[in-house]
XYZ file of C-alpha atoms in Angstrom:
478
model
C 5.910 0.599 55.850
C 9.517 -0.470 55.189
C 12.088 2.185 56.183
C 13.775 3.771 53.127
C 16.638 6.258 52.954
C 17.979 7.426 49.554
C 16.850 7.419 45.917
C 15.039 4.670 44.028
C 13.523 4.370 40.568
C 10.774 2.233 39.104
C 9.651 1.523 35.563
C 5.926 2.108 35.088
C 3.725 0.487 32.471
C 2.314 3.076 30.084
C -0.347 0.784 28.571
C 0.680 2.212 25.197
C 1.531 -0.257 22.423
C 3.295 -0.191 19.105
C 1.243 -2.484 16.890
C 3.278 -4.981 14.876
C 1.848 -7.238 12.188
C 2.990 -10.837 11.953
C 4.412 -12.034 8.646
C 1.733 -13.838 6.690
C 3.433 -16.111 4.141
C 2.028 -18.087 1.260
C 1.604 -21.693 2.398
C 1.861 -24.336 -0.323
C 0.964 -27.982 0.249
C 1.863 -30.803 -2.105
C 4.882 -32.389 -3.749
C 8.502 -31.206 -3.587
C 11.590 -32.780 -5.189
C 13.119 -33.664 -1.832
C 15.415 -36.067 -3.723
C 17.329 -32.902 -4.692
C 17.413 -31.567 -1.143
C 16.406 -32.973 2.241
C 14.618 -36.341 2.180
C 13.391 -35.760 5.746
C 11.110 -32.850 4.738
C 7.834 -34.745 4.937
C 4.605 -33.455 6.501
C 6.324 -30.554 8.256
C 6.234 -26.794 7.554
C 9.527 -25.617 6.031
C 10.231 -21.882 5.848
C 11.837 -20.710 2.599
C 13.054 -17.118 2.819
C 15.556 -17.091 -0.039
C 17.052 -19.194 -2.808
C 19.639 -20.646 -0.433
C 16.855 -22.153 1.693
C 15.164 -23.446 -1.453
C 18.391 -25.140 -2.584
C 18.992 -26.692 0.836
C 15.583 -28.293 1.233
C 14.205 -28.686 -2.305
C 17.105 -28.380 -4.727
C 16.503 -24.768 -5.807
C 13.873 -22.598 -7.454
C 13.634 -24.223 -10.882
C 10.160 -25.310 -11.956
C 10.560 -29.102 -11.855
C 7.693 -30.645 -13.804
C 5.095 -32.432 -11.673
C 6.193 -30.886 -8.364
C 3.830 -28.084 -7.344
C 6.106 -26.814 -4.559
C 8.829 -26.242 -7.168
C 6.269 -24.389 -9.273
C 5.476 -22.108 -6.338
C 9.120 -21.393 -5.480
C 9.893 -20.662 -9.143
C 6.944 -18.276 -9.407
C 7.664 -16.553 -6.098
C 11.404 -16.027 -6.518
C 11.894 -15.897 -10.289
C 8.746 -14.136 -11.505
C 7.450 -12.009 -8.621
C 10.354 -11.659 -6.176
C 8.284 -12.357 -3.062
C 9.000 -14.202 0.188
C 8.619 -15.945 2.561
C 7.010 -19.186 1.429
C 6.150 -22.028 3.804
C 6.153 -25.438 2.127
C 4.492 -28.597 3.412
C 5.652 -31.563 1.348
C 3.533 -34.719 1.603
C 5.549 -36.707 -0.924
C 7.013 -39.673 0.971
C 9.587 -41.921 -0.756
C 8.284 -44.935 1.166
C 4.778 -44.452 -0.278
C 5.234 -42.419 -3.426
C 8.382 -43.947 -4.896
C 9.097 -46.653 -7.457
C 12.193 -48.291 -8.884
C 13.106 -47.243 -12.412
C 15.367 -49.587 -14.374
C 17.456 -48.528 -17.357
C 19.735 -50.318 -19.817
C 22.676 -49.313 -21.995
C 22.575 -45.571 -21.448
C 25.306 -44.021 -23.582
C 28.142 -42.333 -21.678
C 29.519 -39.131 -23.216
C 32.611 -37.481 -21.768
C 32.246 -39.780 -18.750
C 28.786 -38.341 -18.082
C 25.317 -39.866 -18.288
C 21.895 -38.391 -17.540
C 18.891 -40.123 -15.923
C 16.018 -38.293 -17.595
C 13.362 -39.714 -15.278
C 12.534 -36.979 -12.711
C 12.619 -37.598 -8.961
C 15.693 -39.855 -8.928
C 17.162 -40.391 -5.435
C 20.987 -40.425 -5.645
C 21.363 -42.707 -2.628
C 19.198 -45.334 -4.348
C 21.298 -45.451 -7.539
C 22.800 -48.769 -8.673
C 25.067 -48.898 -11.754
C 26.888 -51.514 -13.832
C 29.303 -50.906 -16.691
C 29.077 -52.236 -20.238
C 30.426 -55.610 -19.112
C 27.829 -55.897 -16.327
C 30.255 -55.224 -13.471
C 28.955 -53.111 -10.589
C 30.370 -49.591 -10.437
C 31.476 -48.644 -6.933
C 29.832 -45.600 -5.388
C 33.231 -43.981 -4.879
C 33.611 -43.822 -8.658
C 30.381 -41.861 -9.083
C 29.607 -38.158 -8.583
C 25.999 -36.985 -8.917
C 24.295 -33.636 -9.395
C 21.031 -32.289 -10.815
C 20.530 -30.114 -13.872
C 18.002 -27.261 -14.174
C 15.301 -29.688 -15.344
C 15.696 -31.833 -12.211
C 17.373 -34.700 -14.057
C 20.102 -36.663 -12.286
C 23.524 -36.221 -13.905
C 26.180 -38.871 -13.198
C 29.885 -38.180 -13.610
C 31.931 -41.404 -13.808
C 35.537 -41.880 -12.827
C 35.732 -45.162 -14.785
C 35.807 -45.806 -18.527
C 32.731 -47.464 -19.992
C 30.708 -46.922 -23.174
C 27.342 -47.541 -21.542
C 25.808 -48.042 -18.121
C 22.787 -49.987 -16.917
C 21.127 -50.209 -13.536
C 18.244 -48.870 -11.487
C 17.285 -45.944 -9.277
C 14.366 -45.230 -6.989
C 12.351 -42.229 -8.137
C 9.673 -40.086 -6.527
C 6.340 -40.090 -8.331
C 3.971 -37.221 -7.429
C 1.207 -38.939 -9.407
C 0.975 -41.505 -6.587
C -0.170 -38.864 -4.072
C -3.748 -39.504 -2.993
C -6.299 -36.964 -1.660
C -5.824 -38.477 1.808
C -2.126 -37.558 1.712
C -2.990 -33.885 1.154
C -5.838 -33.873 3.678
C -3.661 -35.647 6.246
C -4.583 -36.030 9.901
C -2.988 -36.597 13.295
C -1.069 -39.771 14.123
C -2.787 -41.162 17.249
C 0.473 -42.656 18.507
C 2.976 -39.838 17.933
C 0.446 -36.936 17.673
C 2.401 -35.774 14.617
C 0.304 -33.730 12.226
C 0.304 -34.635 8.551
C -0.877 -32.933 5.360
C -3.242 -30.020 5.893
C -3.175 -30.571 9.644
C 0.480 -29.439 9.652
C -0.604 -25.806 9.140
C -1.463 -25.852 12.854
C 2.306 -26.068 13.545
C 3.241 -22.936 11.584
C 2.633 -20.303 14.251
C 4.300 -22.238 17.066
C 7.299 -23.008 14.842
C 7.831 -19.674 13.080
C 5.558 -17.097 14.808
C 3.904 -16.522 11.432
C 0.229 -16.525 10.534
C -0.655 -18.307 7.264
C -1.755 -15.625 4.811
C -2.716 -17.525 1.667
C -3.085 -21.271 1.210
C -2.550 -22.974 -2.149
C -2.177 -26.525 -3.387
C -1.905 -26.153 -7.163
C -2.898 -29.284 -9.015
C -4.849 -30.659 -6.049
C -7.551 -28.074 -5.236
C -9.577 -29.068 -8.285
C -10.490 -32.058 -6.101
C -13.717 -31.059 -4.364
C -12.929 -32.797 -1.071
C -9.419 -31.337 -0.817
C -10.621 -27.823 -1.687
C -13.490 -27.920 0.809
C -11.408 -29.236 3.709
C -8.537 -26.890 2.901
C -10.952 -23.963 2.914
C -12.198 -24.918 6.372
C -8.688 -25.394 7.789
C -7.319 -22.072 6.554
C -10.233 -19.907 7.636
C -9.629 -20.808 11.291
C -5.983 -21.817 11.889
C -5.191 -22.587 15.549
C -8.826 -21.669 16.252
C -7.981 -17.964 15.927
C -6.017 -16.983 12.785
C -7.924 -16.187 9.602
C -6.685 -16.667 6.036
C -7.862 -17.434 2.511
C -7.156 -20.155 -0.035
C -6.881 -19.925 -3.806
C -8.238 -22.866 -5.803
C -8.204 -23.801 -9.484
C -11.009 -25.038 -11.690
C -9.749 -28.281 -13.347
C -7.447 -27.633 -16.310
C -9.648 -29.865 -18.489
C -12.630 -27.493 -18.172
C -13.551 -25.536 -21.340
C -14.410 -21.860 -20.826
C -18.113 -22.513 -21.390
C -18.230 -25.056 -18.542
C -16.337 -23.061 -15.890
C -19.401 -21.504 -14.247
C -21.241 -24.826 -14.382
C -18.300 -26.547 -12.645
C -18.285 -23.946 -9.890
C -21.992 -24.381 -9.162
C -21.990 -28.192 -9.400
C -19.061 -28.405 -6.967
C -20.439 -25.724 -4.629
C -17.185 -23.783 -4.851
C -18.766 -20.807 -3.127
C -17.027 -19.357 -0.091
C -15.868 -15.878 1.013
C -12.513 -17.266 2.221
C -11.821 -18.770 -1.202
C -10.664 -17.335 -4.513
C -11.435 -19.438 -7.573
C -9.429 -19.251 -10.802
C -9.903 -20.364 -14.398
C -7.105 -21.157 -16.861
C -3.465 -22.147 -16.657
C -0.663 -19.696 -17.360
C 2.136 -20.235 -19.892
C 5.521 -18.503 -19.803
C 8.071 -19.866 -22.249
C 7.777 -23.628 -21.924
C 6.549 -23.407 -18.328
C 2.964 -24.182 -17.279
C 1.848 -22.489 -14.050
C -1.463 -22.680 -12.200
C -3.292 -19.376 -11.875
C -3.654 -20.008 -8.130
C 0.147 -19.885 -7.833
C 0.431 -16.733 -9.916
C -2.343 -14.880 -8.083
C -0.993 -15.850 -4.655
C 2.372 -14.338 -5.580
C 0.772 -11.182 -6.999
C -1.215 -10.713 -3.774
C 2.006 -10.968 -1.747
C 3.744 -8.564 -4.137
C 0.918 -6.083 -3.599
C 1.134 -6.573 0.166
C 4.856 -5.809 0.150
C 4.214 -2.512 -1.662
C 1.881 -1.554 1.191
C 4.113 -2.505 4.143
C 2.426 -5.892 4.450
C -1.128 -4.497 4.488
C -3.389 -6.483 2.100
C -5.413 -3.515 0.875
C -5.134 -4.062 -2.887
C -6.655 -6.350 -5.519
C -4.772 -8.583 -7.975
C -7.046 -7.542 -10.838
C -5.530 -5.708 -13.821
C -2.007 -6.501 -12.568
C 0.466 -8.321 -14.818
C -0.027 -12.091 -14.801
C 3.605 -12.546 -15.959
C 2.448 -14.989 -18.659
C 2.131 -14.888 -22.432
C -1.167 -16.756 -22.613
C -3.570 -19.006 -20.740
C -4.598 -22.490 -21.790
C -6.799 -25.429 -20.943
C -6.331 -29.143 -21.671
C -8.727 -30.339 -24.380
C -10.390 -33.740 -24.640
C -7.391 -35.121 -26.559
C -5.012 -34.186 -23.755
C -3.380 -31.280 -25.612
C -3.147 -27.746 -24.236
C -5.200 -25.269 -26.225
C -5.093 -21.459 -26.012
C -7.950 -19.725 -24.206
C -8.295 -16.243 -25.685
C -10.608 -14.193 -23.490
C -11.619 -10.593 -24.046
C -12.986 -8.264 -21.380
C -16.598 -9.304 -21.987
C -15.799 -13.007 -21.580
C -13.650 -12.280 -18.522
C -16.472 -10.244 -17.018
C -18.872 -13.184 -17.300
C -16.507 -15.258 -15.156
C -16.055 -12.330 -12.745
C -19.821 -11.985 -12.419
C -19.786 -15.537 -11.091
C -16.889 -15.123 -8.661
C -14.174 -16.572 -10.914
C -10.825 -14.864 -11.569
C -8.977 -15.356 -14.841
C -6.431 -13.571 -17.044
C -7.259 -11.632 -20.205
C -5.235 -10.061 -22.980
C -5.215 -6.263 -22.679
C -3.213 -3.511 -24.415
C -0.771 -3.871 -21.510
C -0.398 -7.639 -21.918
C -1.988 -10.528 -20.035
C -3.538 -9.248 -16.827
C -5.370 -10.928 -13.952
C -9.048 -10.082 -14.206
C -11.414 -10.201 -11.223
C -11.863 -8.486 -7.858
C -14.326 -10.880 -6.237
C -14.177 -13.934 -4.005
C -15.936 -17.150 -4.953
C -18.867 -16.102 -2.718
C -19.884 -13.559 -5.361
C -22.469 -14.717 -7.905
C -25.999 -13.880 -9.059
C -28.355 -14.519 -6.173
C -25.446 -14.920 -3.752
C -24.427 -12.908 -0.709
C -24.162 -9.136 -0.922
C -22.070 -8.787 2.238
C -19.292 -6.351 1.296
C -16.532 -7.996 3.318
C -17.343 -11.390 1.802
C -17.457 -10.562 -1.909
C -14.450 -8.250 -2.418
C -10.973 -9.791 -2.278
C -9.355 -6.733 -0.714
C -12.171 -6.305 1.828
C -11.996 -9.938 2.938
C -8.209 -9.867 3.291
C -8.244 -6.493 5.092
C -10.842 -7.791 7.559
C -8.705 -10.866 8.206
C -5.585 -8.709 8.559
C -7.269 -6.477 11.140
C -8.584 -9.464 13.099
C -5.192 -11.205 13.107
C -3.186 -8.077 13.944
C -5.471 -6.993 16.770
C -5.527 -10.522 18.195
C -1.766 -11.050 18.128
C -1.043 -7.630 19.664
C -3.510 -8.149 22.496
C -2.610 -11.743 23.344
C -0.658 -10.456 26.365
C -3.804 -8.760 27.731
C -5.509 -12.090 28.374
C -5.803 -12.890 32.111
C -4.589 -9.467 33.240
C -6.642 -7.446 35.705
C -9.103 -5.426 33.640
C -9.967 -2.147 35.384
C -11.680 0.461 33.244
C -8.360 2.193 32.593
C -6.934 -0.911 30.918
C -10.083 -1.410 28.811
C -9.808 2.210 27.657
C -6.070 1.819 26.961
C -6.788 -1.201 24.730
C -9.366 0.895 22.875
C -6.966 3.801 22.419
C -4.126 1.588 21.202
C -6.315 0.024 18.524
C -7.552 3.479 17.507
C -3.951 4.588 17.111
C -3.215 1.540 14.943
C -6.245 2.299 12.767
C -5.180 5.936 12.557
C -1.875 4.883 11.014
C -3.701 2.857 8.348
C -6.029 5.796 7.653
C -3.162 8.273 7.336
C -1.533 6.045 4.701
C -4.878 5.659 2.853
C -5.095 1.925 3.512
C -8.412 2.507 5.286
C -10.993 5.209 4.653
C -11.794 5.403 8.337
C -12.047 3.440 11.532
C -12.862 3.665 15.222
C -12.961 1.500 18.328
C -15.590 1.775 21.070
C -15.820 0.167 24.496
C -19.581 0.469 24.972
C -21.668 -0.119 28.039
C -24.378 -1.956 26.063
C -21.788 -4.518 24.934
C -20.439 -4.940 28.451
C -23.255 -5.462 30.975
C -22.302 -6.071 34.566
C -22.978 -9.787 34.347
C -20.524 -10.185 31.442
C -17.834 -8.135 33.158
C -18.283 -10.119 36.357
C -17.763 -13.239 34.252
C -14.497 -11.890 32.802
C -15.950 -11.151 29.357
C -15.122 -7.835 27.648
C -16.025 -6.590 24.163
C -14.826 -3.758 21.937
C -16.692 -2.657 18.785
C -14.356 -1.934 15.871
C -15.843 -0.159 12.841
C -13.748 0.284 9.695
C -14.173 1.344 6.109
C -11.810 -0.063 3.498
C -10.647 1.912 0.472
C -12.852 0.801 -2.450
C -11.501 -0.636 -5.699
C -12.241 1.395 -8.853
C -13.807 -1.526 -10.686
C -16.216 0.369 -12.955
C -14.856 3.694 -14.291
C -17.137 5.748 -16.543
C -16.201 8.845 -18.533
C -19.163 10.668 -20.082
C -18.266 12.795 -23.120
C -20.700 15.517 -24.202
C -20.269 17.096 -27.630
C -21.582 20.616 -27.124
C -21.999 23.644 -29.408
C -21.220 26.098 -26.599
C -17.555 26.346 -27.615
C -18.469 27.137 -31.231
C -20.770 29.922 -30.083
C -17.963 31.390 -27.999
C -15.325 31.113 -30.762
C -17.465 32.580 -33.572
C -18.915 35.399 -31.485
C -18.800 38.653 -33.518
């Protein structure tokens, strides 16, 4: 033993942990008006935590028509006040751009507006009324709230002509959303880019949406698979939309014909309208779920049903291409709910989301509790993700019995906090001998059994009123 004279101290490991939950943002995949922000934001996760971030990368939080990422940022920041949002833009000017020519646009007060959305300022070419090129130094550009390019001229001319390259979201193909991995650079594209989120931001995707694209059966199916097992360990859900051209009477038929049946998927019917804005229900419900999470310290223990949809009505696109009101009462909403479809109905309190069930719920379908209730599915995923991320450091450590018991006790303490705040009815963790035979332990395999009970949703409330003569007998007693 080494000779020692004097005092020394040593920090000891307590094996006690404070459980922290990772942020679980909404992840939206699709088209962003990068012409208004950063043209390099292609096929990469971009974290938007506030309106300043939104302005830097995507021009702001206005709902620019045709760009579903703008729709999501508008809904999140303007209607629901939730963050963060992670955006994966697949719109690439080299593939999804086209040159738009214009002639004799009238200049008023030295200003002219290019009404075509998606205009890229750096690709603008102008000539004056006489056909002479206008130097770039004599031009100042900006965007208005509609996403239109405004040009302020420092030269006098009655009209301008020219051309500008514009982004066109309509050119996006299913393969652009689905993406893949470049075999040369190993860069992930489209849906594959969600695998980069945790390594880049230490966040676990909470809800995946791609409004305007998930009515495509291939995109919805692949997206569902990707989000339910991100990085081969993190669990999350997606929210998909039934096509906007589907009449109410065909919604259930569409679901069955397209096999849109999965516990990690919420399925919506209808499109929301607020003012002159059209918003997919998947976008609205994703933001309501995050709003509910924030009210519960990030714990996803609530349902979006009977919460304000923030819209004045819902619509569908009829066979003539016009939007037509869909007026659903509780009975009609319940029929969709009975088949695992969420919608919005008009109630005395306004338009409310209506439906507590995942798309796995339907007559003859699964009865597994964790797979048919939205709150139960999300709570199960939350517990799995939180326990996994807080025990990542335990991997490859020596595992004497004391450490196995400490892991059990730490999880029990975490569950106890959720129970005390009524976010779980109950829960316990066991390290059982039958789950851990000697052969498994010798092979480095250890298992803990975690049993929980979520707080149920009051979906069906009944008040039985009995008109009885007993009070009359008492009152008129002589």
